[in-house]
PDB file of C-alpha atoms in Angstrom:
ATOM      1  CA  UNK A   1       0.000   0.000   0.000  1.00  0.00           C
ATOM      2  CA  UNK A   2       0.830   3.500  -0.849  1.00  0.00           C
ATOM      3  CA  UNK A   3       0.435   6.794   1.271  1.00  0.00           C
ATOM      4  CA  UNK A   4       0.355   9.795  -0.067  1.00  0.00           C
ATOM      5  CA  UNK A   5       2.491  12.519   1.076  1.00  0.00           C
ATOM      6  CA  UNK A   6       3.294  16.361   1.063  1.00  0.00           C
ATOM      7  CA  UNK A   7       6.253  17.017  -1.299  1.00  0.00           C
ATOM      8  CA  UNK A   8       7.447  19.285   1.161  1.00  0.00           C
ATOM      9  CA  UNK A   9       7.848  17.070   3.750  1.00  0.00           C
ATOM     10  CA  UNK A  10      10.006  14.679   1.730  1.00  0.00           C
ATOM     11  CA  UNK A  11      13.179  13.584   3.473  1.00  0.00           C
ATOM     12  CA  UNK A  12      15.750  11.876   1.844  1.00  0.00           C
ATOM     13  CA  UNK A  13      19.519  12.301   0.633  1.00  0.00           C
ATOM     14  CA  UNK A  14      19.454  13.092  -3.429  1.00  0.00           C
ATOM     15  CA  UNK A  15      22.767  12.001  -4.330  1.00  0.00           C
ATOM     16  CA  UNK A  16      22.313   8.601  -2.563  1.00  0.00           C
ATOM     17  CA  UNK A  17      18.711   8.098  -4.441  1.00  0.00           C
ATOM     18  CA  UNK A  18      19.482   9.139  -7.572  1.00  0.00           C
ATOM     19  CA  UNK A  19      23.184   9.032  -7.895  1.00  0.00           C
ATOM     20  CA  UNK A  20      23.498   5.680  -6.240  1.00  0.00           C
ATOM     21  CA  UNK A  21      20.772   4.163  -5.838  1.00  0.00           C
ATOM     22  CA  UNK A  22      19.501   4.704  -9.263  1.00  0.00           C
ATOM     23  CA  UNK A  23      15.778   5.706 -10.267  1.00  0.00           C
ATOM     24  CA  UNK A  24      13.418   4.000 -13.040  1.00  0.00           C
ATOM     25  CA  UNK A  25      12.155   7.355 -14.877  1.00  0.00           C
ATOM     26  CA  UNK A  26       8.339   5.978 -16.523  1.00  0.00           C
ATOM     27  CA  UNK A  27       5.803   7.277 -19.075  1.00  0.00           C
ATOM     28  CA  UNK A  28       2.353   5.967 -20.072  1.00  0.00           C
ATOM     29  CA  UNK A  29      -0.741   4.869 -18.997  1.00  0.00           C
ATOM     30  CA  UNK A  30      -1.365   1.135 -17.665  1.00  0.00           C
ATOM     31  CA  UNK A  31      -1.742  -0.500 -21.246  1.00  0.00           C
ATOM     32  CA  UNK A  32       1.587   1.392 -23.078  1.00  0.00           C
ATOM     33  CA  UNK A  33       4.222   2.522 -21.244  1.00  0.00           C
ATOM     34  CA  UNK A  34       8.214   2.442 -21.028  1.00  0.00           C
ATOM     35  CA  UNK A  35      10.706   2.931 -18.299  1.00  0.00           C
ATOM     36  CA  UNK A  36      14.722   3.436 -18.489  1.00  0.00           C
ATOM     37  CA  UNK A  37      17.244   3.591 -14.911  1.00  0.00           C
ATOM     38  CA  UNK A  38      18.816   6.539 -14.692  1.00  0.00           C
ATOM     39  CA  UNK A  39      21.176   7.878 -11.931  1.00  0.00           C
ATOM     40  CA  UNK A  40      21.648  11.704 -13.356  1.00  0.00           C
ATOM     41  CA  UNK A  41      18.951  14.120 -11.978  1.00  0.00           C
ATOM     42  CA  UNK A  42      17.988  16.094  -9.296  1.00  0.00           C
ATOM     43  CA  UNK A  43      14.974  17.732  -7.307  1.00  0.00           C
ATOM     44  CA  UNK A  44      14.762  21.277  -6.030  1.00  0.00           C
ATOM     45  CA  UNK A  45      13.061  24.316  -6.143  1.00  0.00           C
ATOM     46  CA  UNK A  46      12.650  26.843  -9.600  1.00  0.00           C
ATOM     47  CA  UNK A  47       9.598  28.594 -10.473  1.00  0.00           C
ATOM     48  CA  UNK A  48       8.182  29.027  -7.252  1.00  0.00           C
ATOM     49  CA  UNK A  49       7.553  25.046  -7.347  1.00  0.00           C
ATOM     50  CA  UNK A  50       9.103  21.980  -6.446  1.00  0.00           C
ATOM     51  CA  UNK A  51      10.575  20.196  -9.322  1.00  0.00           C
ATOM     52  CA  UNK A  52      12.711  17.420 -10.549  1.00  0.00           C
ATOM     53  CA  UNK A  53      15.139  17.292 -13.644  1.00  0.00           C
ATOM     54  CA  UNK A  54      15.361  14.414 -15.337  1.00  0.00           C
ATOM     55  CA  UNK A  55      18.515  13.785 -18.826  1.00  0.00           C
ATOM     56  CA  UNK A  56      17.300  12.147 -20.914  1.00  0.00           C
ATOM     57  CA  UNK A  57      19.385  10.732 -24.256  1.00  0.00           C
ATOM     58  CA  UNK A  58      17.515  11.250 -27.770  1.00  0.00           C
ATOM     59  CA  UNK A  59      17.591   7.570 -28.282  1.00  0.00           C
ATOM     60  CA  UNK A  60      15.478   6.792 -25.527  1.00  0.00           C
ATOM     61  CA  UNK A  61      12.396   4.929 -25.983  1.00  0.00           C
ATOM     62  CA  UNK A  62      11.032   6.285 -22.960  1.00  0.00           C
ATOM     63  CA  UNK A  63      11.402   9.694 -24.394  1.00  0.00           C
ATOM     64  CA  UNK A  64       8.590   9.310 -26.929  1.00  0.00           C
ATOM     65  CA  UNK A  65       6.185   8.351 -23.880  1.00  0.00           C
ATOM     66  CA  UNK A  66       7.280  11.382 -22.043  1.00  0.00           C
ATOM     67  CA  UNK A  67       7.329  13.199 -25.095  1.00  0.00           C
ATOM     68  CA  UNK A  68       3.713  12.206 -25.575  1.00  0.00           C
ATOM     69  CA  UNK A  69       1.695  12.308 -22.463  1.00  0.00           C
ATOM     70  CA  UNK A  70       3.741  15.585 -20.957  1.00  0.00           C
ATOM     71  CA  UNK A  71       4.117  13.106 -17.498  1.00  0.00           C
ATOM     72  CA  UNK A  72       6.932  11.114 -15.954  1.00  0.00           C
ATOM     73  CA  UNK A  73       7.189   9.551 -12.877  1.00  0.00           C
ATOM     74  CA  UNK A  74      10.522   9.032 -10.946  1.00  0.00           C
ATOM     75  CA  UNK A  75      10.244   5.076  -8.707  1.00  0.00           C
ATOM     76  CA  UNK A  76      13.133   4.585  -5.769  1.00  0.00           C
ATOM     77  CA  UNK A  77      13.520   1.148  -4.884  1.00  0.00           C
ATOM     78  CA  UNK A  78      15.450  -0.927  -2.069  1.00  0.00           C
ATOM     79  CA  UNK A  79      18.604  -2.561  -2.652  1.00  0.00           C
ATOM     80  CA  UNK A  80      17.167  -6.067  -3.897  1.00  0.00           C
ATOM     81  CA  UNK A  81      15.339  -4.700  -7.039  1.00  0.00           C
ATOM     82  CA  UNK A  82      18.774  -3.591  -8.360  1.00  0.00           C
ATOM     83  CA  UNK A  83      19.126  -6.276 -10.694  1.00  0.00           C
ATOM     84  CA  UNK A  84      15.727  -5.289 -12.274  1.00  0.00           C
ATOM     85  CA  UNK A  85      16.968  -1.436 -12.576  1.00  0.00           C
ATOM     86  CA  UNK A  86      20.077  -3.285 -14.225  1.00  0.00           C
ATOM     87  CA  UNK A  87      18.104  -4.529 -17.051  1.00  0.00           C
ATOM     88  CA  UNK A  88      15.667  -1.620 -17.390  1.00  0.00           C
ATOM     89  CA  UNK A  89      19.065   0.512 -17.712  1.00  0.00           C
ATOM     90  CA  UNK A  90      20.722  -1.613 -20.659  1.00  0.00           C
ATOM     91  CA  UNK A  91      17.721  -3.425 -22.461  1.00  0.00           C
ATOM     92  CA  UNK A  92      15.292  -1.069 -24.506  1.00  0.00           C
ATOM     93  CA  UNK A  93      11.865  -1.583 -24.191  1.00  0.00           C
ATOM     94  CA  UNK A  94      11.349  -1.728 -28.621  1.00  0.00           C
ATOM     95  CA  UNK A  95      12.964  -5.293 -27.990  1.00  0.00           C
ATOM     96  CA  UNK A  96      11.988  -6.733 -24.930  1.00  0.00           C
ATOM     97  CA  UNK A  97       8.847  -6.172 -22.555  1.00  0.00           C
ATOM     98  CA  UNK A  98      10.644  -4.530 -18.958  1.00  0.00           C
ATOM     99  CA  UNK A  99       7.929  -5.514 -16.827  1.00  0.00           C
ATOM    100  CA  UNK A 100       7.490  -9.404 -17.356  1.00  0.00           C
ATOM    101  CA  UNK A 101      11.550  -9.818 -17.686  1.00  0.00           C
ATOM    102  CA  UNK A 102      12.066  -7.605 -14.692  1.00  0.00           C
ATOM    103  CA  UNK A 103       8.587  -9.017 -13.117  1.00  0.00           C
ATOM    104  CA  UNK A 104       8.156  -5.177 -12.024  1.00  0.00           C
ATOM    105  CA  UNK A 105       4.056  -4.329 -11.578  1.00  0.00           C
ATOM    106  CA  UNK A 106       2.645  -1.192 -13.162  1.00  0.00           C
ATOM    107  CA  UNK A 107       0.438   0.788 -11.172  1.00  0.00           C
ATOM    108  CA  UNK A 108      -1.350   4.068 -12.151  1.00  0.00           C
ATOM    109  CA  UNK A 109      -0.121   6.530 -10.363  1.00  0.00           C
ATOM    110  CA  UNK A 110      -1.911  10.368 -11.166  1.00  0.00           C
ATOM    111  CA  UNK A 111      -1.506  10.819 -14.847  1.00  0.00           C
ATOM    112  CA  UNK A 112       1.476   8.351 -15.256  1.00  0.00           C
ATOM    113  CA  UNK A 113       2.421   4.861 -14.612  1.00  0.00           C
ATOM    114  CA  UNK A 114       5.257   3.749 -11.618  1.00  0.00           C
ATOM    115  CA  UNK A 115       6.170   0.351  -9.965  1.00  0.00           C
ATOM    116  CA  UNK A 116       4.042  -1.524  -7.113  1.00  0.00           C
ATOM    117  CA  UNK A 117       7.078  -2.342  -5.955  1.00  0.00           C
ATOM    118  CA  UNK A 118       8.657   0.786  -5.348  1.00  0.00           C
ATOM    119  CA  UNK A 119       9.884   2.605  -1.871  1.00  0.00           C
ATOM    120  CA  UNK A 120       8.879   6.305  -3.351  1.00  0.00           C
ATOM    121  CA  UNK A 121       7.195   7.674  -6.022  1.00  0.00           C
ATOM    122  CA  UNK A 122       7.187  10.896  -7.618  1.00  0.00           C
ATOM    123  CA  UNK A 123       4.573  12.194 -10.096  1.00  0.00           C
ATOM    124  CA  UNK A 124       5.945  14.832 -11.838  1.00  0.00           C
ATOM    125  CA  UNK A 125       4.471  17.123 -14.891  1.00  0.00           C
ATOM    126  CA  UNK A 126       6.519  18.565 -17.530  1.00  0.00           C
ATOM    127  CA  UNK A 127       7.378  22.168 -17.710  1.00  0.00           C
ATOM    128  CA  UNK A 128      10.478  22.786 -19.977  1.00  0.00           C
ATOM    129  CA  UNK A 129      12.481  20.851 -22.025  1.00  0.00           C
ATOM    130  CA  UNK A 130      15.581  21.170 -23.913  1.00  0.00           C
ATOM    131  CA  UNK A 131      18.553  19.605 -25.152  1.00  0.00           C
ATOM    132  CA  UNK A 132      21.911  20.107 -24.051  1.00  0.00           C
ATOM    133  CA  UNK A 133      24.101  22.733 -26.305  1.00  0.00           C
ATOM    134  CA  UNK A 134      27.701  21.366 -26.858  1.00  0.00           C
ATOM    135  CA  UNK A 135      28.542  24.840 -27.415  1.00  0.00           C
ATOM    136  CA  UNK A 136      27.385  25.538 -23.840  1.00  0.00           C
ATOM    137  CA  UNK A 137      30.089  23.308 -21.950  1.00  0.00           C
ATOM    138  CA  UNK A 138      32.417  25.577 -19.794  1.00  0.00           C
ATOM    139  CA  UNK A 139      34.631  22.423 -19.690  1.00  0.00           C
ATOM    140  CA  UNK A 140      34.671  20.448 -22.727  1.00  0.00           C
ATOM    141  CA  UNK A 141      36.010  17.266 -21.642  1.00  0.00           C
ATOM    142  CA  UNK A 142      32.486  16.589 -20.410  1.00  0.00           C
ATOM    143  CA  UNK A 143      31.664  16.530 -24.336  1.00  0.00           C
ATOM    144  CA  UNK A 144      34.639  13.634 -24.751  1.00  0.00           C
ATOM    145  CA  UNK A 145      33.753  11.525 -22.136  1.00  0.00           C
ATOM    146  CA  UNK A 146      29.990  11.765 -22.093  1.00  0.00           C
ATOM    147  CA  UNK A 147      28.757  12.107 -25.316  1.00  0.00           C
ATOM    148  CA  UNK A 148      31.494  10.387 -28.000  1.00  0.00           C
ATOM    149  CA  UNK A 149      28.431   9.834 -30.315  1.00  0.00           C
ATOM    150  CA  UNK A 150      26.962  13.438 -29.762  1.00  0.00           C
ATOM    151  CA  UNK A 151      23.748  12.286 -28.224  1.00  0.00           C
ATOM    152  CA  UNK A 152      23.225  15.348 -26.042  1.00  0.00           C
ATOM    153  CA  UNK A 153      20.704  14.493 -23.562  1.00  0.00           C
ATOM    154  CA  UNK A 154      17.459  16.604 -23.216  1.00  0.00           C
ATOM    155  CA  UNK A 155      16.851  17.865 -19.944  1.00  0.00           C
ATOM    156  CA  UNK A 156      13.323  17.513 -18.535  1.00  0.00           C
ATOM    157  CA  UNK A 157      12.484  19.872 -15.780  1.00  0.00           C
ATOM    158  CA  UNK A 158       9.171  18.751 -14.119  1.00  0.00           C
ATOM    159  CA  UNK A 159       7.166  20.208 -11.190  1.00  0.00           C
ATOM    160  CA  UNK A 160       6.816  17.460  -8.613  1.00  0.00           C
ATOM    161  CA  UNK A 161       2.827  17.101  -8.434  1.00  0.00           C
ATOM    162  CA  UNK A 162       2.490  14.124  -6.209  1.00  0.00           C
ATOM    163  CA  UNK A 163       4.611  11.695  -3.550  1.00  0.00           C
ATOM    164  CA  UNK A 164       3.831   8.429  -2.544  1.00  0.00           C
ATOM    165  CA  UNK A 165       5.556   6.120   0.170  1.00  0.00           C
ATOM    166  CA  UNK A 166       4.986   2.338   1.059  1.00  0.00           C
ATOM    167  CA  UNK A 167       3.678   1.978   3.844  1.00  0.00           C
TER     168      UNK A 167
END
């Protein structure tokens, strides 16, 4: 079971959840949907709102579903479901189907999709989107070592619009 909770009174370290922990980033409604790992983003305040920012390559299959329905959501899970966020990170969805090979449960969740089996959930509405400028790198050895085939990600900034927590 879920519980929903105030997205300002969620408490956690960002760098360990999304950095380390990793984060399944999910589009689509309970019939088509994608997700992808990611461990680049972070939450904070711009416009007056809460917000997250998601990167996002062009590649992406889970960028036409964001593209599409204007939602994402952002799933944390516990240690043991790593293995699942392993495959969701380096399989894409056009060839295999995530959820029975990961045997991850969609649930509705607002206007988007997320994971039963998730710790925390954030629903999260897109606001702005953009890709990254190569001609915009201060330091361009970020261009050498994280985008060889000049993929520039898009960045996704989203206001936070919901938060759920197992219970």
């Amino acid at each position: 079971m879920f519980e929903k909770i105030n997205v300002n009174d969620l408490c956690f370290k960002p760098f360990e959840l999304i950095g380390s922990d990793w984060m399944l980033i999910t589009a689509g409604d309970e019939n088509d949907h994608n997700t992808m790992t990611a461990s680049w983003g972070g939450i904070g305040i711009l416009w007056n709102n809460p917000v997250a920012t998601t990167y996002i390559r062009p590649t992406r299959y889970t960028k036409e579903f964001i593209d599409k329905s204007g939602y994402l959501t952002m799933s944390f899970f516990d240690d043991e479901f790593k293995p699942a966020l392993q495959l969701c990170g380096t399989k894409s969805g056009r060839d295999i189907d995530k959820d029975k090979k990961t045997g991850l449960t969609p649930k509705k969740f607002g206007n988007s999709i997320a994971y039963e089996q998730a710790k925390l959930v954030l629903v999260c509405k897109i606001q702005y989107v953009q890709q990254l400028n190569p001609d915009c790198f201060l330091d361009k050895q970020i261009i050498d070592s994280s985008y060889p085939n000049k993929d520039y990600h898009f960045m996704y900034i989203s206001k936070i619009l919901e938060a759920y927590s197992k219970k």
